Amino acid sequence: QKEVEQNSGPLSVPEGAIASLNCTYSDRGSQSFFWYRQYSGKSPELIMFIYSNGDKEDGRFTAQLNKASQYVSLLIRDSQPSDSATYLCAVSGGGTYKYIFGTGTRLKVLA
Amino acid sequence: KAGVTQTPRYLIKTRGQQVTLSCSPISGHRSVSWYQQTPGQGLQFLFEYFSETQRNKGNFPGRFSGRQFSNSRSEMNVSTLELGDSALYLCASSLGPSPGGKNIQYFGAGTRLSVL
């Protein structure tokens, strides 16, 4: 079982729709969760972090964390073609305190 | 404030050679992590340095090594290059260890290494 799992996609959504990206993790001791966006040929860019159960909103982005079920999700409201990228989930604060990344979900927003 | 600076941006080497990559973290950041990114494997953790000490190490062979200097700049070295070492090497800096792993990592633009 991979430590951090994401569906590789591509996830295709029409412009203006809500994109929902999911991530599960195996280390129950994990405490910190991050979402990075990576455009093709570029480096990852942090868009959200969440530490507590529940929802955290920032503009069009909402991160949701459920530690009991060991999943974290990212919702993108009013998706735009410029949101088309790979979204990486990262988990930290477990036994080794390393960042563990998922392989990413490729999102395509169709104009 | 300048971001994370990685040099060089591109490298072409041949099998058997060695290579050194450099990373200058954001001013005030004392932790540097290195990752290898390939299309099939995603982001793989190489190692992390804090205050010139290696804190964590990923599952890579001993050909991959690194170090950190007193000014927090870091270098990683790959010896006896293999074709499979072709990848994007990313450096990320953060303030340093924090309880619960809450240190936020910021990435440099990366060094793209091609091994022929």
PDB file of N, CA and C in Angstrom, chain B residues 4 7 18 24-25 29 34 43 51 61 63 71-72 87 96 106 108 111:
ATOM      1  N   VAL B   4      13.597  30.201  -3.694  1.00  0.00           N
ATOM      2  CA  VAL B   4      14.601  29.142  -3.686  1.00  0.00           C
ATOM      3  C   VAL B   4      15.291  29.131  -5.046  1.00  0.00           C
ATOM      4  N   THR B   7      20.669  25.820  -9.169  1.00  0.00           N
ATOM      5  CA  THR B   7      21.554  25.907 -10.324  1.00  0.00           C
ATOM      6  C   THR B   7      22.284  24.583 -10.516  1.00  0.00           C
ATOM      7  N   GLN B  18      29.810  12.134 -12.871  1.00  0.00           N
ATOM      8  CA  GLN B  18      29.170  12.584 -11.649  1.00  0.00           C
ATOM      9  C   GLN B  18      28.670  14.015 -11.838  1.00  0.00           C
ATOM     10  N   SER B  24      20.046  27.238  -3.119  1.00  0.00           N
ATOM     11  CA  SER B  24      20.096  28.309  -2.117  1.00  0.00           C
ATOM     12  C   SER B  24      18.688  28.538  -1.593  1.00  0.00           C
ATOM     13  N   PRO B  25      18.470  28.325  -0.301  1.00  0.00           N
ATOM     14  CA  PRO B  25      17.105  28.438   0.228  1.00  0.00           C
ATOM     15  C   PRO B  25      16.673  29.891   0.383  1.00  0.00           C
ATOM     16  N   HIS B  29      15.516  30.592   5.960  1.00  0.00           N
ATOM     17  CA  HIS B  29      15.172  29.166   6.010  1.00  0.00           C
ATOM     18  C   HIS B  29      16.427  28.366   6.279  1.00  0.00           C
ATOM     19  N   TRP B  34      15.583  17.628  -0.683  1.00  0.00           N
ATOM     20  CA  TRP B  34      15.797  17.318  -2.098  1.00  0.00           C
ATOM     21  C   TRP B  34      14.843  16.202  -2.527  1.00  0.00           C
ATOM     22  N   LEU B  43       7.123  12.428  -7.080  1.00  0.00           N
ATOM     23  CA  LEU B  43       8.143  13.067  -6.257  1.00  0.00           C
ATOM     24  C   LEU B  43       8.683  12.077  -5.230  1.00  0.00           C
ATOM     25  N   SER B  51      20.533  22.687   9.671  1.00  0.00           N
ATOM     26  CA  SER B  51      21.732  23.082  10.414  1.00  0.00           C
ATOM     27  C   SER B  51      22.914  22.166  10.107  1.00  0.00           C
ATOM     28  N   PRO B  61      20.188   4.843  -3.520  1.00  0.00           N
ATOM     29  CA  PRO B  61      21.509   4.257  -3.304  1.00  0.00           C
ATOM     30  C   PRO B  61      22.524   5.290  -2.834  1.00  0.00           C
ATOM     31  N   ARG B  63      25.033   6.337  -4.133  1.00  0.00           N
ATOM     32  CA  ARG B  63      25.559   7.233  -5.167  1.00  0.00           C
ATOM     33  C   ARG B  63      24.991   8.647  -5.012  1.00  0.00           C
ATOM     34  N   ASN B  71      25.756  28.523   5.694  1.00  0.00           N
ATOM     35  CA  ASN B  71      24.819  29.566   5.257  1.00  0.00           C
ATOM     36  C   ASN B  71      23.502  28.962   4.759  1.00  0.00           C
ATOM     37  N   SER B  72      23.306  27.683   5.025  1.00  0.00           N
ATOM     38  CA  SER B  72      22.099  26.900   4.690  1.00  0.00           C
ATOM     39  C   SER B  72      22.031  26.474   3.230  1.00  0.00           C
ATOM     40  N   ALA B  87      16.067  12.935 -14.612  1.00  0.00           N
ATOM     41  CA  ALA B  87      14.892  13.355 -13.842  1.00  0.00           C
ATOM     42  C   ALA B  87      14.972  14.852 -13.607  1.00  0.00           C
ATOM     43  N   GLY B  96      12.360  25.174   9.163  1.00  0.00           N
ATOM     44  CA  GLY B  96      13.020  24.134   9.941  1.00  0.00           C
ATOM     45  C   GLY B  96      11.992  23.235  10.569  1.00  0.00           C
ATOM     46  N   TYR B 106       8.822  25.269   0.326  1.00  0.00           N
ATOM     47  CA  TYR B 106       8.724  26.059  -0.895  1.00  0.00           C
ATOM     48  C   TYR B 106       9.778  25.539  -1.864  1.00  0.00           C
ATOM     49  N   GLY B 108      12.133  25.247  -5.364  1.00  0.00           N
ATOM     50  CA  GLY B 108      12.844  25.941  -6.417  1.00  0.00           C
ATOM     51  C   GLY B 108      12.353  25.479  -7.780  1.00  0.00           C
ATOM     52  N   THR B 111      16.333  21.412 -11.268  1.00  0.00           N
ATOM     53  CA  THR B 111      17.398  21.146 -12.233  1.00  0.00           C
ATOM     54  C   THR B 111      16.998  19.915 -13.030  1.00  0.00           C
TER      55      THR B 111
END
